[in-house]
Coordinates of C-alpha atoms in Angstrom, one line a residue:
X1 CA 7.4 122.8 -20.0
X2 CA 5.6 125.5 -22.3
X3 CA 5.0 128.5 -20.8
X4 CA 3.6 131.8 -22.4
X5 CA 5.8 134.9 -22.9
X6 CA 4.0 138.4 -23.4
X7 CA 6.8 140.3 -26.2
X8 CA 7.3 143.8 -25.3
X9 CA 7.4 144.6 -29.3
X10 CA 3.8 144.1 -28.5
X11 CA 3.5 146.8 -26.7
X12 CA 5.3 149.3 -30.1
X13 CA 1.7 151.1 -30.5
X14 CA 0.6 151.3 -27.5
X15 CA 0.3 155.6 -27.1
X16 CA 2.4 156.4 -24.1
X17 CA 6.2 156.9 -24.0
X18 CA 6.6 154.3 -20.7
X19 CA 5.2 151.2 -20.3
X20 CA 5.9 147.8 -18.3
X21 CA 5.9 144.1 -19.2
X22 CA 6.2 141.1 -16.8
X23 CA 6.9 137.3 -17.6
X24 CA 8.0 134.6 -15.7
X25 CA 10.3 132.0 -17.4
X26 CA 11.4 128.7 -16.7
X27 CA 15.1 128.0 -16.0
X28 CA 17.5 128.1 -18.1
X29 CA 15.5 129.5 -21.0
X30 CA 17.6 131.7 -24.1
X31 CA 15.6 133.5 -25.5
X32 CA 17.3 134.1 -29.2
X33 CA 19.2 137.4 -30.8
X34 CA 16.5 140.2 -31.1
X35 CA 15.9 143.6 -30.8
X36 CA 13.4 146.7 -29.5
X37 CA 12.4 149.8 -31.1
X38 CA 12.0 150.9 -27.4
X39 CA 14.6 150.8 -24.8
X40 CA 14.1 148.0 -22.3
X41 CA 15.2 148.2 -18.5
X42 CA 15.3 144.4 -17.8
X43 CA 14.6 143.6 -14.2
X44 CA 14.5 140.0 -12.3
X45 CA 12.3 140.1 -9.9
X46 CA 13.5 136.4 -8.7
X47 CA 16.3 134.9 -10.4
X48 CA 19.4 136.3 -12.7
X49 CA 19.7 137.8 -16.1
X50 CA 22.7 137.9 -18.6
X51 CA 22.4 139.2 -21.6
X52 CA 24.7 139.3 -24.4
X53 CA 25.3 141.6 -27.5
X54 CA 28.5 141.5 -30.3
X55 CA 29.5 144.5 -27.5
X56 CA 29.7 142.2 -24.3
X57 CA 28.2 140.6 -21.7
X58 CA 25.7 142.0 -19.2
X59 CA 24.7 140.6 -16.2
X60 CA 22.1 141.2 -13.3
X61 CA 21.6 139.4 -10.1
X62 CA 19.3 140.4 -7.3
X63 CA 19.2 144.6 -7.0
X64 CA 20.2 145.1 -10.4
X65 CA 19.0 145.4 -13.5
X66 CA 20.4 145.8 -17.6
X67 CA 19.2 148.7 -19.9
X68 CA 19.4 147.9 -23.4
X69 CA 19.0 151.1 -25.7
X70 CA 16.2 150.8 -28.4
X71 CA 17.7 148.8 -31.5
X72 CA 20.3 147.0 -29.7
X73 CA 20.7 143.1 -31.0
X74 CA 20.5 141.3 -28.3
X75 CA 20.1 137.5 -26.6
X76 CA 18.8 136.5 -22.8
X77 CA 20.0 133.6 -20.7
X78 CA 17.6 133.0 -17.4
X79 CA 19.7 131.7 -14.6
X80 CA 17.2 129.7 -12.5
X81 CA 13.7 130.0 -12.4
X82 CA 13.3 134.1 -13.4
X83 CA 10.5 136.6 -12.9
X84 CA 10.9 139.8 -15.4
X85 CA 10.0 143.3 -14.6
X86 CA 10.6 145.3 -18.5
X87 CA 10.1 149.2 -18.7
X88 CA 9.9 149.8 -22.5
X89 CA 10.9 153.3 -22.6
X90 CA 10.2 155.7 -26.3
X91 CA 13.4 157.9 -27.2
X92 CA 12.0 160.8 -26.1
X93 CA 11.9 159.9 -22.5
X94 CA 15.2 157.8 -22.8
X95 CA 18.3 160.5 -23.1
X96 CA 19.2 160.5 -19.5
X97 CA 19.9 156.6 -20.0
X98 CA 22.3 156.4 -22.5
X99 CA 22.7 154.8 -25.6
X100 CA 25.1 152.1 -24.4
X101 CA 24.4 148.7 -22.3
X102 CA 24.5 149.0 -18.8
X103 CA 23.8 147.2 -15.5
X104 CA 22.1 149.4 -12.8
X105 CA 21.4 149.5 -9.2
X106 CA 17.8 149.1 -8.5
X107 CA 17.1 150.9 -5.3
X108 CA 14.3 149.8 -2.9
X109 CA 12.0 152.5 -4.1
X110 CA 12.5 151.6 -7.9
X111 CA 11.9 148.1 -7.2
X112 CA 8.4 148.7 -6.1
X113 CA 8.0 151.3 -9.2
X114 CA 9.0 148.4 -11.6
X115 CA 6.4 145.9 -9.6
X116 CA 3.6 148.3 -9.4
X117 CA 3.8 149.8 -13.5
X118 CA 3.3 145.9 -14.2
X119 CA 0.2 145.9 -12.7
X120 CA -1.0 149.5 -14.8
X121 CA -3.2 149.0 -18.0
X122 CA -1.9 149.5 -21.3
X123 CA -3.4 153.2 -21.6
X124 CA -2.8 154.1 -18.2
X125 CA -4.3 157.8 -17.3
X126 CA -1.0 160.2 -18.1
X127 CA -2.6 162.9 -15.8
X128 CA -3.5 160.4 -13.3
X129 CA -1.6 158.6 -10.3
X130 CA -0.6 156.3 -13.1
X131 CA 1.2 158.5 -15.0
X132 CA 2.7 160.2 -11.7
X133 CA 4.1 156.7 -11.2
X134 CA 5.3 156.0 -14.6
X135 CA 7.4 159.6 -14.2
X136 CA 8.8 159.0 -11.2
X137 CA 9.7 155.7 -12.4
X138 CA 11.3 157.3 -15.5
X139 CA 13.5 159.7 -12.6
X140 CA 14.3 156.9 -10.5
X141 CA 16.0 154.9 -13.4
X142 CA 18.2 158.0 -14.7
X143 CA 19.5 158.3 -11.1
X144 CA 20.4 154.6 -10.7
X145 CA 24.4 154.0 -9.9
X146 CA 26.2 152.2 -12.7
X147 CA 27.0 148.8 -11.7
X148 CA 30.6 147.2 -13.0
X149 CA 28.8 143.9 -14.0
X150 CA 29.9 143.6 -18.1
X151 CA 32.6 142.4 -19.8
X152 CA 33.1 144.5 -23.1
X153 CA 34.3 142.2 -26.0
X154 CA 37.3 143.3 -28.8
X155 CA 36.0 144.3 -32.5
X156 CA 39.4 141.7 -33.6
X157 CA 37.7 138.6 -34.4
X158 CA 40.3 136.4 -33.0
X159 CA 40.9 138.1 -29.7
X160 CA 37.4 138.7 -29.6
X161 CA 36.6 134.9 -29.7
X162 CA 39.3 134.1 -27.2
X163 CA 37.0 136.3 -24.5
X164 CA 34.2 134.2 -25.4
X165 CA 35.9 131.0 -24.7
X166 CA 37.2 132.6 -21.1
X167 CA 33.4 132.9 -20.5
X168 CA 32.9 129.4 -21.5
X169 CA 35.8 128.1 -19.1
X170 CA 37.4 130.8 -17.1
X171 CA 41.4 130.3 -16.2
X172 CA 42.4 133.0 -14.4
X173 CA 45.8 132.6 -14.1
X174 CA 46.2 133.1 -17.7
X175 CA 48.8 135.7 -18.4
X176 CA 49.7 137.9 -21.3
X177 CA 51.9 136.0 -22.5
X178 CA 49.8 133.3 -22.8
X179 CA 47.5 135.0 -24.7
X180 CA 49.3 137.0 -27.0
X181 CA 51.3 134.0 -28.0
X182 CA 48.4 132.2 -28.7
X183 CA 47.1 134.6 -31.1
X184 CA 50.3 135.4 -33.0
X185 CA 50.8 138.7 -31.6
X186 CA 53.5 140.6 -29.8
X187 CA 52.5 141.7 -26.2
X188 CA 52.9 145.3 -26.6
X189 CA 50.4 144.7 -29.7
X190 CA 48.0 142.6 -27.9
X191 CA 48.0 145.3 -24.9
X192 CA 47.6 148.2 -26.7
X193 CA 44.6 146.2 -28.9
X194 CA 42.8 144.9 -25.9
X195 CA 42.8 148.2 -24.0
X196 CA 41.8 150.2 -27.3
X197 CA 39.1 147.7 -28.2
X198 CA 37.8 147.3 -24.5
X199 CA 38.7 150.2 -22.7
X200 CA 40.2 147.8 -20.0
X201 CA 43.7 146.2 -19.3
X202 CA 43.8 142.6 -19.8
X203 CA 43.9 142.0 -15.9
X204 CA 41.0 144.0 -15.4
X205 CA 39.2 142.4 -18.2
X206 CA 40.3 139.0 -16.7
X207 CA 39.0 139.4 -13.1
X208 CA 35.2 141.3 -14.2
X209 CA 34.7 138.0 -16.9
X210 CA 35.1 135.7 -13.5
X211 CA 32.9 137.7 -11.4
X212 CA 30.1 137.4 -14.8
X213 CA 30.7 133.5 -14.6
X214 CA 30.6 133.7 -10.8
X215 CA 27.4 135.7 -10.1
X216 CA 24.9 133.3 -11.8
X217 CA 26.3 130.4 -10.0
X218 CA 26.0 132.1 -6.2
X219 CA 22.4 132.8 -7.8
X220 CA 21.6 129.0 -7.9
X221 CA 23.0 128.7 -4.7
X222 CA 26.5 126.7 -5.7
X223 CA 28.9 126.9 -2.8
X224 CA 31.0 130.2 -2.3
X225 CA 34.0 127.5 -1.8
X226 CA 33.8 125.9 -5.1
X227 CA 33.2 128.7 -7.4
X228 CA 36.4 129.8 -5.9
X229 CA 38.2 127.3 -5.9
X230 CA 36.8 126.5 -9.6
X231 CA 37.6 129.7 -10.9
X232 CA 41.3 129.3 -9.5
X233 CA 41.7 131.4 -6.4
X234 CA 43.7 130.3 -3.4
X235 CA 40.7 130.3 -1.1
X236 CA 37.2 131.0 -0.4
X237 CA 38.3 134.5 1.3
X238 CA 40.9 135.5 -1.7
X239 CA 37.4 135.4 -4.0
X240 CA 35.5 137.0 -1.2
X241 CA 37.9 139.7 -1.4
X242 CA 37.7 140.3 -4.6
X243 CA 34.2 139.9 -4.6
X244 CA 33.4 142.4 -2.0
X245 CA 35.8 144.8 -3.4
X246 CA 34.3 145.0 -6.5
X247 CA 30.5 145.0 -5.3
X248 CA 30.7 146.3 -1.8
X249 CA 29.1 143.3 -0.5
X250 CA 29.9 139.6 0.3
X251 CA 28.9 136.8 -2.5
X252 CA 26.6 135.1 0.2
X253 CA 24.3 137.6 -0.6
X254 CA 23.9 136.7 -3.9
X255 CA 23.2 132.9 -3.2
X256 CA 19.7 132.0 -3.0

């Protein structure tokens, strides 16, 4: 089904250091490797995000949302039906947000700030209520929690493009071992590598790639027990476990 997309690059000349962009996408809709001169906060209203850079994998289900610094190549996969919410933000408002990837928790309050600068003109009055908005928007974001929903990939090609084949079928009972072997190295090597390259151990790595996979799947509403059970755990409760650990909250929330 066409649909029409607005393109925040669209909004490059547009004289004020904030502005906001919504689109609604069909599912399952890529949209291909490209990049900002702005920083984008991506926000789905309805629906879930992942994006992916050479870096990693990003993901964002309800209450969250991925900022993606200005210049960053990058590529979108909607996960059902999705509803966008993008802040394009200049450099000179963007320090407090970093110059890496990152998911963020999108507070109550900040989820009415991204809804309501969608609805602002272009030129919105920077004295006005508009631009009182667009500030507080700007203080809301830097304040958002970090959120541990990315996978980081290697810089070794080959170790690199076994992560990306865990995304494409997760086995997560695969061991060290298994995976040094595989790749011809010794597992000291491979665990100094991965951890240098990643910043995570290989069992840390292992577990946050099966929450990634998992996350868009509660999304569209897949049953709790056979995303589990796909992704290799005992039972339902062992994922729940894991699940809640990691998030603070159980994965029924994050079915539709």
């Amino acid at each position: 089904m066409p649909f029409t997309r607005i393109d925040p690059n669209d909004f490059d000349s547009v004289p004020r250091p904030v502005v906001a962009v919504r689109n609604d996408f069909p599912p399952s809709l890529e949209l291909a490797t490209h990049t900002h001169r702005r920083g984008q906060l991506l926000y789905a209203a309805s629906g879930v995000v992942v994006a992916s850079t050479p870096a990693g994998a990003w993901v964002a289900p309800p209450e969250r949302a991925v900022w993606i610094p200005a210049g960053t190549a990058h590529a979108v996969r909607m996960v059902g039906a999705v509803s966008t919410r993008s802040v394009m933000v200049d450099a000179s408002v963007a320090t407090a947000l970093g110059d890496e990837c990152r998911v963020l928790g999108v507070s109550p309050l900040l989820r009415n700030l991204l809804v309501e600068a969608c609805e602002l003109p272009r030129e919105y009055d920077l004295e006005g209520r508009d631009g009182q908005l667009m500030t507080l928007l700007v203080t809301e974001l830097a304040r958002a929690p970090v959120i541990p929903l990315s996978v980081p990939f290697p810089s070794t090609p080959a170790i690199a493009r076994k992560c990306h084949a865990f995304l494409e079928a997760p086995a997560p009972h695969d061991t060290i071992e298994q995976w040094s072997d595989a790749l011809g190295m010794g597992r000291r090597a491979f665990t100094r590598a991965f951890r240098r390259e990643t910043g995570m151990s290989f069992g840390e790595w292992r577990q946050q790639a099966c929450l990634l996979v998992a996350l868009p799947r509660l999304a569209a509403g897949q049953p709790v027990t056979a995303i589990a059970l796909d992704l290799g755990y005992e039972s339902p409760a062992a994922f729940s476990t894991m699940f809640k650990r990691l998030l603070g909250t159980a994965p029924s929330q994050y079915r539709n």
